[in-house]
PDB file of C-alpha atoms in Angstrom:
ATOM      1  CA  UNK A   1     -11.784 -11.350  15.626  1.00 74.00           C
ATOM      2  CA  UNK A   2     -14.445 -13.656  14.955  1.00 85.00           C
ATOM      3  CA  UNK A   3     -12.269 -17.323  14.291  1.00 89.00           C
ATOM      4  CA  UNK A   4     -15.456 -18.539  11.869  1.00 94.00           C
ATOM      5  CA  UNK A   5     -15.503 -15.148   9.954  1.00 96.00           C
ATOM      6  CA  UNK A   6     -11.235 -15.771   9.654  1.00 95.00           C
ATOM      7  CA  UNK A   7     -11.849 -19.093   8.319  1.00 96.00           C
ATOM      8  CA  UNK A   8     -14.794 -18.256   5.871  1.00 96.00           C
ATOM      9  CA  UNK A   9     -12.910 -15.759   4.081  1.00 97.00           C
ATOM     10  CA  UNK A  10     -10.019 -17.930   4.095  1.00 97.00           C
ATOM     11  CA  UNK A  11     -11.621 -20.363   1.790  1.00 96.00           C
ATOM     12  CA  UNK A  12     -12.729 -17.536  -0.878  1.00 96.00           C
ATOM     13  CA  UNK A  13      -9.172 -17.517  -1.405  1.00 96.00           C
ATOM     14  CA  UNK A  14      -7.266 -19.818  -4.096  1.00 94.00           C
ATOM     15  CA  UNK A  15      -5.048 -22.716  -2.404  1.00 94.00           C
ATOM     16  CA  UNK A  16      -1.481 -21.241  -3.163  1.00 93.00           C
ATOM     17  CA  UNK A  17      -2.927 -18.355  -1.313  1.00 94.00           C
ATOM     18  CA  UNK A  18      -3.990 -19.799   1.953  1.00 95.00           C
ATOM     19  CA  UNK A  19      -0.871 -22.474   1.556  1.00 95.00           C
ATOM     20  CA  UNK A  20       1.177 -19.093   2.515  1.00 94.00           C
ATOM     21  CA  UNK A  21      -0.786 -17.422   4.658  1.00 95.00           C
ATOM     22  CA  UNK A  22      -0.779 -20.423   6.729  1.00 93.00           C
ATOM     23  CA  UNK A  23       3.194 -20.245   6.891  1.00 96.00           C
ATOM     24  CA  UNK A  24       3.300 -17.264   8.856  1.00 94.00           C
ATOM     25  CA  UNK A  25       5.084 -17.875  12.510  1.00 94.00           C
ATOM     26  CA  UNK A  26       3.090 -14.972  13.834  1.00 94.00           C
ATOM     27  CA  UNK A  27      -0.803 -14.563  13.918  1.00 93.00           C
ATOM     28  CA  UNK A  28      -1.170 -10.912  13.577  1.00 93.00           C
ATOM     29  CA  UNK A  29       0.704 -11.302  10.236  1.00 93.00           C
ATOM     30  CA  UNK A  30      -1.629 -13.886   8.416  1.00 95.00           C
ATOM     31  CA  UNK A  31      -3.964 -11.704   9.653  1.00 95.00           C
ATOM     32  CA  UNK A  32      -2.730  -8.730   8.517  1.00 94.00           C
ATOM     33  CA  UNK A  33      -1.733 -10.815   4.976  1.00 95.00           C
ATOM     34  CA  UNK A  34      -5.396 -12.513   4.805  1.00 97.00           C
ATOM     35  CA  UNK A  35      -7.343  -9.135   5.186  1.00 97.00           C
ATOM     36  CA  UNK A  36      -5.047  -7.338   2.668  1.00 96.00           C
ATOM     37  CA  UNK A  37      -5.994  -9.845   0.040  1.00 96.00           C
ATOM     38  CA  UNK A  38      -9.360  -9.546   1.294  1.00 97.00           C
ATOM     39  CA  UNK A  39     -10.185  -5.691   0.840  1.00 97.00           C
ATOM     40  CA  UNK A  40      -8.438  -5.935  -2.742  1.00 97.00           C
ATOM     41  CA  UNK A  41     -10.503  -8.704  -3.561  1.00 97.00           C
ATOM     42  CA  UNK A  42     -13.770  -6.544  -2.942  1.00 98.00           C
ATOM     43  CA  UNK A  43     -12.741  -3.763  -4.305  1.00 97.00           C
ATOM     44  CA  UNK A  44     -11.679  -5.484  -7.495  1.00 97.00           C
ATOM     45  CA  UNK A  45     -15.136  -7.627  -7.964  1.00 97.00           C
ATOM     46  CA  UNK A  46     -17.046  -4.422  -7.004  1.00 97.00           C
ATOM     47  CA  UNK A  47     -15.409  -2.331  -9.242  1.00 96.00           C
ATOM     48  CA  UNK A  48     -15.787  -5.141 -12.608  1.00 96.00           C
ATOM     49  CA  UNK A  49     -18.761  -6.077 -11.258  1.00 96.00           C
ATOM     50  CA  UNK A  50     -18.038  -9.659 -10.609  1.00 96.00           C
ATOM     51  CA  UNK A  51     -17.848 -12.284  -8.059  1.00 97.00           C
ATOM     52  CA  UNK A  52     -14.816 -13.303  -5.984  1.00 97.00           C
ATOM     53  CA  UNK A  53     -15.289 -17.025  -7.119  1.00 94.00           C
ATOM     54  CA  UNK A  54     -14.337 -15.383 -10.694  1.00 94.00           C
ATOM     55  CA  UNK A  55     -11.741 -13.695 -10.253  1.00 95.00           C
ATOM     56  CA  UNK A  56      -8.501 -14.379 -11.595  1.00 94.00           C
ATOM     57  CA  UNK A  57      -5.460 -12.707  -9.609  1.00 93.00           C
ATOM     58  CA  UNK A  58      -1.879 -13.389 -11.418  1.00 90.00           C
ATOM     59  CA  UNK A  59       1.293 -11.289 -10.882  1.00 85.00           C
ATOM     60  CA  UNK A  60       3.146  -9.556 -12.874  1.00 79.00           C
ATOM     61  CA  UNK A  61       7.086  -9.767 -13.868  1.00 76.00           C
ATOM     62  CA  UNK A  62       8.128  -7.549 -10.915  1.00 77.00           C
ATOM     63  CA  UNK A  63       5.241  -8.762  -8.128  1.00 79.00           C
ATOM     64  CA  UNK A  64       2.785  -6.361  -8.907  1.00 84.00           C
ATOM     65  CA  UNK A  65      -0.419  -7.944  -8.744  1.00 88.00           C
ATOM     66  CA  UNK A  66      -2.978  -7.473 -11.721  1.00 91.00           C
ATOM     67  CA  UNK A  67      -6.483  -9.107 -12.930  1.00 94.00           C
ATOM     68  CA  UNK A  68      -6.460 -11.699 -15.465  1.00 91.00           C
ATOM     69  CA  UNK A  69      -7.578 -10.562 -18.712  1.00 90.00           C
ATOM     70  CA  UNK A  70      -8.180  -6.919 -17.358  1.00 93.00           C
ATOM     71  CA  UNK A  71      -4.786  -4.586 -17.871  1.00 88.00           C
ATOM     72  CA  UNK A  72      -6.343  -1.477 -17.588  1.00 90.00           C
ATOM     73  CA  UNK A  73      -7.232  -2.304 -14.053  1.00 95.00           C
ATOM     74  CA  UNK A  74      -4.861  -0.943 -11.503  1.00 94.00           C
ATOM     75  CA  UNK A  75      -4.777  -2.029  -7.744  1.00 95.00           C
ATOM     76  CA  UNK A  76      -2.330  -2.291  -4.446  1.00 93.00           C
ATOM     77  CA  UNK A  77      -2.292  -2.764  -1.036  1.00 95.00           C
ATOM     78  CA  UNK A  78      -0.169  -2.302   1.842  1.00 96.00           C
ATOM     79  CA  UNK A  79      -0.379  -2.911   5.586  1.00 95.00           C
ATOM     80  CA  UNK A  80       1.465  -1.861   8.634  1.00 95.00           C
ATOM     81  CA  UNK A  81       0.566  -1.666  12.617  1.00 91.00           C
ATOM     82  CA  UNK A  82      -3.341  -1.891  12.772  1.00 90.00           C
ATOM     83  CA  UNK A  83      -4.130  -0.936   9.115  1.00 96.00           C
ATOM     84  CA  UNK A  84      -4.441  -2.482   6.149  1.00 97.00           C
ATOM     85  CA  UNK A  85      -5.321   0.195   3.122  1.00 98.00           C
ATOM     86  CA  UNK A  86      -5.759  -0.316  -0.504  1.00 97.00           C
ATOM     87  CA  UNK A  87      -6.112   1.356  -3.947  1.00 96.00           C
ATOM     88  CA  UNK A  88      -7.545   0.903  -7.010  1.00 96.00           C
ATOM     89  CA  UNK A  89      -7.313   2.743 -10.569  1.00 95.00           C
ATOM     90  CA  UNK A  90      -7.850   2.486 -13.812  1.00 93.00           C
ATOM     91  CA  UNK A  91      -4.521   4.060 -14.413  1.00 93.00           C
ATOM     92  CA  UNK A  92      -0.906   2.714 -12.424  1.00 94.00           C
ATOM     93  CA  UNK A  93      -1.728   3.005  -8.845  1.00 95.00           C
ATOM     94  CA  UNK A  94       0.404   2.455  -5.452  1.00 95.00           C
ATOM     95  CA  UNK A  95      -0.018   2.671  -1.852  1.00 97.00           C
ATOM     96  CA  UNK A  96       1.986   2.423   1.107  1.00 97.00           C
ATOM     97  CA  UNK A  97       1.629   2.730   5.199  1.00 98.00           C
ATOM     98  CA  UNK A  98       3.984   2.737   7.800  1.00 97.00           C
ATOM     99  CA  UNK A  99       3.943   2.734  11.067  1.00 96.00           C
ATOM    100  CA  UNK A 100       6.087   5.561  13.390  1.00 96.00           C
ATOM    101  CA  UNK A 101       8.798   3.684  14.674  1.00 94.00           C
ATOM    102  CA  UNK A 102      12.004   4.850  16.649  1.00 91.00           C
ATOM    103  CA  UNK A 103      14.788   3.629  14.072  1.00 89.00           C
ATOM    104  CA  UNK A 104      18.655   5.072  12.993  1.00 92.00           C
ATOM    105  CA  UNK A 105      18.146   7.453  10.701  1.00 92.00           C
ATOM    106  CA  UNK A 106      20.953   7.114   9.067  1.00 92.00           C
ATOM    107  CA  UNK A 107      19.092   4.015   7.156  1.00 93.00           C
ATOM    108  CA  UNK A 108      18.544   7.455   4.945  1.00 95.00           C
ATOM    109  CA  UNK A 109      22.000   7.550   3.895  1.00 94.00           C
ATOM    110  CA  UNK A 110      20.869   4.299   2.095  1.00 92.00           C
ATOM    111  CA  UNK A 111      18.302   4.794   0.509  1.00 94.00           C
ATOM    112  CA  UNK A 112      17.541   8.267   0.134  1.00 96.00           C
ATOM    113  CA  UNK A 113      18.821  10.360  -2.510  1.00 96.00           C
ATOM    114  CA  UNK A 114      21.367  12.891  -2.003  1.00 96.00           C
ATOM    115  CA  UNK A 115      18.829  15.524  -2.127  1.00 97.00           C
ATOM    116  CA  UNK A 116      16.582  13.872   0.318  1.00 97.00           C
ATOM    117  CA  UNK A 117      19.192  13.486   2.952  1.00 96.00           C
ATOM    118  CA  UNK A 118      20.236  17.180   2.578  1.00 96.00           C
ATOM    119  CA  UNK A 119      16.149  17.941   3.287  1.00 96.00           C
ATOM    120  CA  UNK A 120      15.878  15.068   5.914  1.00 96.00           C
ATOM    121  CA  UNK A 121      19.383  16.557   7.769  1.00 95.00           C
ATOM    122  CA  UNK A 122      18.157  20.491   7.610  1.00 96.00           C
ATOM    123  CA  UNK A 123      14.982  19.434   9.700  1.00 95.00           C
ATOM    124  CA  UNK A 124      15.209  19.789  13.832  1.00 94.00           C
ATOM    125  CA  UNK A 125      16.159  16.184  15.033  1.00 89.00           C
ATOM    126  CA  UNK A 126      12.160  16.160  16.383  1.00 88.00           C
ATOM    127  CA  UNK A 127      10.715  16.537  12.771  1.00 94.00           C
ATOM    128  CA  UNK A 128      13.133  14.142  11.070  1.00 95.00           C
ATOM    129  CA  UNK A 129      11.329  10.988  12.086  1.00 96.00           C
ATOM    130  CA  UNK A 130       7.966  12.320  10.646  1.00 95.00           C
ATOM    131  CA  UNK A 131       9.722  13.657   7.356  1.00 96.00           C
ATOM    132  CA  UNK A 132      11.811  10.085   6.905  1.00 97.00           C
ATOM    133  CA  UNK A 133       8.531   8.158   7.085  1.00 97.00           C
ATOM    134  CA  UNK A 134       6.552  10.226   5.023  1.00 97.00           C
ATOM    135  CA  UNK A 135       9.796  10.584   2.458  1.00 97.00           C
ATOM    136  CA  UNK A 136       9.804   6.232   2.938  1.00 96.00           C
ATOM    137  CA  UNK A 137       5.766   5.998   2.188  1.00 97.00           C
ATOM    138  CA  UNK A 138       5.967   8.650  -0.644  1.00 97.00           C
ATOM    139  CA  UNK A 139       8.622   6.872  -2.440  1.00 96.00           C
ATOM    140  CA  UNK A 140       7.609   2.918  -1.461  1.00 96.00           C
ATOM    141  CA  UNK A 141       4.300   3.905  -3.566  1.00 96.00           C
ATOM    142  CA  UNK A 142       6.003   5.140  -6.742  1.00 96.00           C
ATOM    143  CA  UNK A 143       7.908   1.877  -6.858  1.00 94.00           C
ATOM    144  CA  UNK A 144       4.627   0.064  -6.415  1.00 94.00           C
ATOM    145  CA  UNK A 145       2.786   2.686  -8.967  1.00 94.00           C
ATOM    146  CA  UNK A 146       5.951   2.064 -11.422  1.00 93.00           C
ATOM    147  CA  UNK A 147       5.605  -1.114 -11.125  1.00 89.00           C
ATOM    148  CA  UNK A 148       9.701  -2.638 -10.763  1.00 84.00           C
ATOM    149  CA  UNK A 149       9.490  -3.471  -7.743  1.00 79.00           C
ATOM    150  CA  UNK A 150      12.858  -3.538  -5.491  1.00 74.00           C
ATOM    151  CA  UNK A 151      14.426  -3.509  -9.166  1.00 82.00           C
ATOM    152  CA  UNK A 152      13.892   0.277  -8.809  1.00 88.00           C
ATOM    153  CA  UNK A 153      16.381   1.402  -6.209  1.00 89.00           C
ATOM    154  CA  UNK A 154      14.971   3.832  -3.951  1.00 92.00           C
ATOM    155  CA  UNK A 155      17.601   6.521  -4.124  1.00 92.00           C
ATOM    156  CA  UNK A 156      17.220   6.742  -8.019  1.00 93.00           C
ATOM    157  CA  UNK A 157      14.956   9.181  -7.806  1.00 95.00           C
ATOM    158  CA  UNK A 158      14.176  12.258  -5.443  1.00 97.00           C
ATOM    159  CA  UNK A 159      10.481  13.278  -4.181  1.00 97.00           C
ATOM    160  CA  UNK A 160      10.281  16.469  -2.154  1.00 96.00           C
ATOM    161  CA  UNK A 161       7.862  17.839  -0.113  1.00 92.00           C
ATOM    162  CA  UNK A 162       7.410  21.642  -0.464  1.00 86.00           C
ATOM    163  CA  UNK A 163       4.776  22.499   1.832  1.00 82.00           C
ATOM    164  CA  UNK A 164       1.625  20.517   0.724  1.00 82.00           C
ATOM    165  CA  UNK A 165       3.525  20.224  -2.679  1.00 91.00           C
ATOM    166  CA  UNK A 166       5.164  17.192  -3.262  1.00 96.00           C
ATOM    167  CA  UNK A 167       7.427  17.371  -6.337  1.00 95.00           C
ATOM    168  CA  UNK A 168       8.706  14.057  -8.066  1.00 96.00           C
ATOM    169  CA  UNK A 169      12.726  14.528  -9.401  1.00 94.00           C
ATOM    170  CA  UNK A 170      13.256  11.736 -11.998  1.00 93.00           C
ATOM    171  CA  UNK A 171      15.067  10.247 -14.976  1.00 88.00           C
ATOM    172  CA  UNK A 172      12.825   7.276 -14.863  1.00 86.00           C
ATOM    173  CA  UNK A 173      10.200   6.303 -17.974  1.00 83.00           C
ATOM    174  CA  UNK A 174       7.279   6.571 -15.169  1.00 87.00           C
ATOM    175  CA  UNK A 175       7.367  10.425 -14.710  1.00 86.00           C
ATOM    176  CA  UNK A 176       4.057  11.471 -15.347  1.00 89.00           C
ATOM    177  CA  UNK A 177       2.266  10.900 -11.630  1.00 94.00           C
ATOM    178  CA  UNK A 178       0.964  12.336  -8.766  1.00 96.00           C
ATOM    179  CA  UNK A 179       0.689  12.176  -4.846  1.00 97.00           C
ATOM    180  CA  UNK A 180      -1.520  11.781  -2.454  1.00 97.00           C
ATOM    181  CA  UNK A 181      -1.478  11.584   1.549  1.00 97.00           C
ATOM    182  CA  UNK A 182      -3.332  10.316   3.974  1.00 96.00           C
ATOM    183  CA  UNK A 183      -3.750  10.343   7.716  1.00 91.00           C
ATOM    184  CA  UNK A 184      -5.172   7.290   9.503  1.00 93.00           C
ATOM    185  CA  UNK A 185      -4.193   8.118  12.579  1.00 95.00           C
ATOM    186  CA  UNK A 186      -1.073   9.988  14.018  1.00 94.00           C
ATOM    187  CA  UNK A 187       0.908   6.991  14.528  1.00 95.00           C
ATOM    188  CA  UNK A 188       0.989   6.053  10.623  1.00 97.00           C
ATOM    189  CA  UNK A 189       1.888   7.626   7.965  1.00 97.00           C
ATOM    190  CA  UNK A 190       0.276   6.505   4.211  1.00 98.00           C
ATOM    191  CA  UNK A 191       0.484   7.850   0.927  1.00 98.00           C
ATOM    192  CA  UNK A 192      -0.863   6.872  -2.504  1.00 98.00           C
ATOM    193  CA  UNK A 193       1.310   7.233  -6.201  1.00 97.00           C
ATOM    194  CA  UNK A 194      -1.242   7.425  -9.094  1.00 96.00           C
ATOM    195  CA  UNK A 195      -1.325   8.851 -13.511  1.00 93.00           C
ATOM    196  CA  UNK A 196      -4.736  10.530 -12.050  1.00 89.00           C
ATOM    197  CA  UNK A 197      -5.376  13.212  -9.984  1.00 91.00           C
ATOM    198  CA  UNK A 198      -8.955  11.934  -9.109  1.00 89.00           C
ATOM    199  CA  UNK A 199      -7.925  11.437  -5.240  1.00 94.00           C
ATOM    200  CA  UNK A 200     -10.793  11.227  -2.564  1.00 93.00           C
ATOM    201  CA  UNK A 201     -10.269  13.876  -0.092  1.00 92.00           C
ATOM    202  CA  UNK A 202     -10.186  11.476   2.581  1.00 93.00           C
ATOM    203  CA  UNK A 203      -9.913   7.884   2.513  1.00 94.00           C
ATOM    204  CA  UNK A 204     -12.568   5.494   3.584  1.00 95.00           C
ATOM    205  CA  UNK A 205     -12.625   3.325   6.733  1.00 95.00           C
ATOM    206  CA  UNK A 206     -14.299  -0.284   7.241  1.00 95.00           C
ATOM    207  CA  UNK A 207     -14.142  -2.005   9.973  1.00 95.00           C
ATOM    208  CA  UNK A 208     -13.927  -5.835  10.305  1.00 95.00           C
ATOM    209  CA  UNK A 209     -17.045  -6.710  10.518  1.00 96.00           C
ATOM    210  CA  UNK A 210     -18.273  -4.639   8.276  1.00 97.00           C
ATOM    211  CA  UNK A 211     -15.784  -5.598   5.947  1.00 97.00           C
ATOM    212  CA  UNK A 212     -16.721  -9.116   6.198  1.00 97.00           C
ATOM    213  CA  UNK A 213     -20.451  -8.553   5.378  1.00 97.00           C
ATOM    214  CA  UNK A 214     -19.476  -6.709   2.044  1.00 97.00           C
ATOM    215  CA  UNK A 215     -16.506  -9.089   0.813  1.00 97.00           C
ATOM    216  CA  UNK A 216     -19.564 -12.006   1.621  1.00 97.00           C
ATOM    217  CA  UNK A 217     -21.878 -10.448  -0.429  1.00 96.00           C
ATOM    218  CA  UNK A 218     -19.652 -10.135  -3.468  1.00 96.00           C
ATOM    219  CA  UNK A 219     -18.284 -14.052  -2.420  1.00 92.00           C
TER     220      UNK A 219
END
């Protein structure tokens, strides 16, 4: 990444956000946090036809970002590995991306529902890791769309995949939502949860230089 571009982008963020990014001990974590904010800001500015200098982002009670004074606009971002993703909608929306890695699948016993654990354990050992990350991203996207953050336990609702169909079983008030999965590359899983079915067929991919140019045009 061009260090001049990085500094220019940092200067477009509010001072508290710049300070938070500066506290990361690993440079790659700082870059991911910066670019996630820039990506979301560009999407919001483009959607509202405003300049970044006019944009005021605040956090709801459970940390969900929102535009000050624009309650009907919803956006969310996530980052993992080499990917930074963001989604925007006129209705509640959540997005999550995760890099597939070797993990102890017993973690599912703590965070997944009984039905989800049963579905996971019914798979061959080779298929379980992939399915674990599919469920994890689906469930994280749901929690982000619902808006209560980690105060809503992951085990309090069930997500099941039946072929291409994704089913939600929950007693929570946030029930009428839809899911869409995307595959950034073979090493990552990505999911979006929204109250609208207006999902793009494919996610738009923008490289760093292109995002820089697009963002600076609305700064």
